[in-house]
Amino acid sequence: MTDPAARPSAAVRPRLPADLDACVAALALVHEHSGYPVGWPARPAVWLTPPALLAAWTAELDGRVVGHAALCAAEEGDAAAAAWSSRPGRPAPAVVSRLYVSPAARGHGIGAALLERAVGAARARGLHPVLDVVAADPAAAFYERLGWHALGSVVQQWGPGRSVLLDCYAAPSTDRPAPVS
């Protein structure tokens, strides 16, 4: 068993334009290892910078970019945002997206640190964080372990003739205690 205190620590910081090439390189490793994103984007740097982007972060480990997260304004067609907003009286949602950690850098708390930064940024804007995951993706267990709760599943069309089942999640409410790891 590895001593957690002996693990190198990751630094999470706002993503800079100069980080995009390193973010794309890390994304390529994730895609090859884990199949995320499901379809490789024609222009991955553009995919990492969607029009609804509110903020983005990178994680570095030993001076290398090994992770990424984005926070986006909810747009029409965002499954988790629609599921969250379906009940009245809830704060507006913000969508956590483009969250990934290089396979070799997993196990250092980087994904949780990136997610925490995105959640904090959403809440600072008065928004509630939501996200969706392709059904049966092992990442769902990660979100559930951190206290995210399922909102339901939806089928989305991702191009002609391609239906994808998505599981939608919302961050824990701020009035509930955080789960114990």
PDB file of N, CA, C and O in Angstrom, residues 74 84-85 90-94 126-129:
ATOM      1  N   ALA A  74     -25.292  26.177 -18.807  1.00  0.00           N
ATOM      2  CA  ALA A  74     -26.228  25.191 -19.341  1.00  0.00           C
ATOM      3  C   ALA A  74     -26.795  25.696 -20.661  1.00  0.00           C
ATOM      4  O   ALA A  74     -27.128  26.879 -20.791  1.00  0.00           O
ATOM      5  N   TRP A  84     -32.041  18.439 -13.946  1.00  0.00           N
ATOM      6  CA  TRP A  84     -31.979  19.232 -12.722  1.00  0.00           C
ATOM      7  C   TRP A  84     -33.076  20.294 -12.711  1.00  0.00           C
ATOM      8  O   TRP A  84     -33.742  20.510 -11.698  1.00  0.00           O
ATOM      9  N   SER A  85     -33.267  20.962 -13.818  1.00  0.00           N
ATOM     10  CA  SER A  85     -34.201  22.092 -13.897  1.00  0.00           C
ATOM     11  C   SER A  85     -35.650  21.664 -14.001  1.00  0.00           C
ATOM     12  O   SER A  85     -36.541  22.519 -13.974  1.00  0.00           O
ATOM     13  N   ARG A  90     -35.284  25.193  -7.871  1.00  0.00           N
ATOM     14  CA  ARG A  90     -33.862  24.850  -7.818  1.00  0.00           C
ATOM     15  C   ARG A  90     -33.040  25.976  -8.433  1.00  0.00           C
ATOM     16  O   ARG A  90     -33.487  26.628  -9.380  1.00  0.00           O
ATOM     17  N   PRO A  91     -31.818  26.181  -7.916  1.00  0.00           N
ATOM     18  CA  PRO A  91     -30.959  27.184  -8.568  1.00  0.00           C
ATOM     19  C   PRO A  91     -30.619  26.731  -9.984  1.00  0.00           C
ATOM     20  O   PRO A  91     -30.656  25.539 -10.297  1.00  0.00           O
ATOM     21  N   ALA A  92     -30.288  27.672 -10.820  1.00  0.00           N
ATOM     22  CA  ALA A  92     -29.913  27.354 -12.204  1.00  0.00           C
ATOM     23  C   ALA A  92     -28.679  26.440 -12.188  1.00  0.00           C
ATOM     24  O   ALA A  92     -27.824  26.549 -11.306  1.00  0.00           O
ATOM     25  N   PRO A  93     -28.571  25.556 -13.167  1.00  0.00           N
ATOM     26  CA  PRO A  93     -27.432  24.643 -13.207  1.00  0.00           C
ATOM     27  C   PRO A  93     -26.239  25.214 -13.976  1.00  0.00           C
ATOM     28  O   PRO A  93     -26.376  26.129 -14.786  1.00  0.00           O
ATOM     29  N   ALA A  94     -25.085  24.649 -13.694  1.00  0.00           N
ATOM     30  CA  ALA A  94     -23.870  24.834 -14.492  1.00  0.00           C
ATOM     31  C   ALA A  94     -23.350  23.426 -14.755  1.00  0.00           C
ATOM     32  O   ALA A  94     -23.446  22.542 -13.888  1.00  0.00           O
ATOM     33  N   GLY A 126     -23.571  31.181  -7.956  1.00  0.00           N
ATOM     34  CA  GLY A 126     -24.956  30.933  -7.580  1.00  0.00           C
ATOM     35  C   GLY A 126     -25.611  29.836  -8.391  1.00  0.00           C
ATOM     36  O   GLY A 126     -26.834  29.751  -8.457  1.00  0.00           O
ATOM     37  N   LEU A 127     -24.805  28.976  -9.015  1.00  0.00           N
ATOM     38  CA  LEU A 127     -25.305  27.889  -9.865  1.00  0.00           C
ATOM     39  C   LEU A 127     -25.088  26.547  -9.178  1.00  0.00           C
ATOM     40  O   LEU A 127     -24.209  26.412  -8.322  1.00  0.00           O
ATOM     41  N   HIS A 128     -25.875  25.557  -9.575  1.00  0.00           N
ATOM     42  CA  HIS A 128     -25.711  24.218  -9.007  1.00  0.00           C
ATOM     43  C   HIS A 128     -25.022  23.313 -10.036  1.00  0.00           C
ATOM     44  O   HIS A 128     -25.489  23.185 -11.162  1.00  0.00           O
ATOM     45  N   PRO A 129     -23.921  22.654  -9.659  1.00  0.00           N
ATOM     46  CA  PRO A 129     -23.179  21.811 -10.593  1.00  0.00           C
ATOM     47  C   PRO A 129     -23.920  20.516 -10.936  1.00  0.00           C
ATOM     48  O   PRO A 129     -24.427  19.828 -10.050  1.00  0.00           O
TER      49      PRO A 129
END
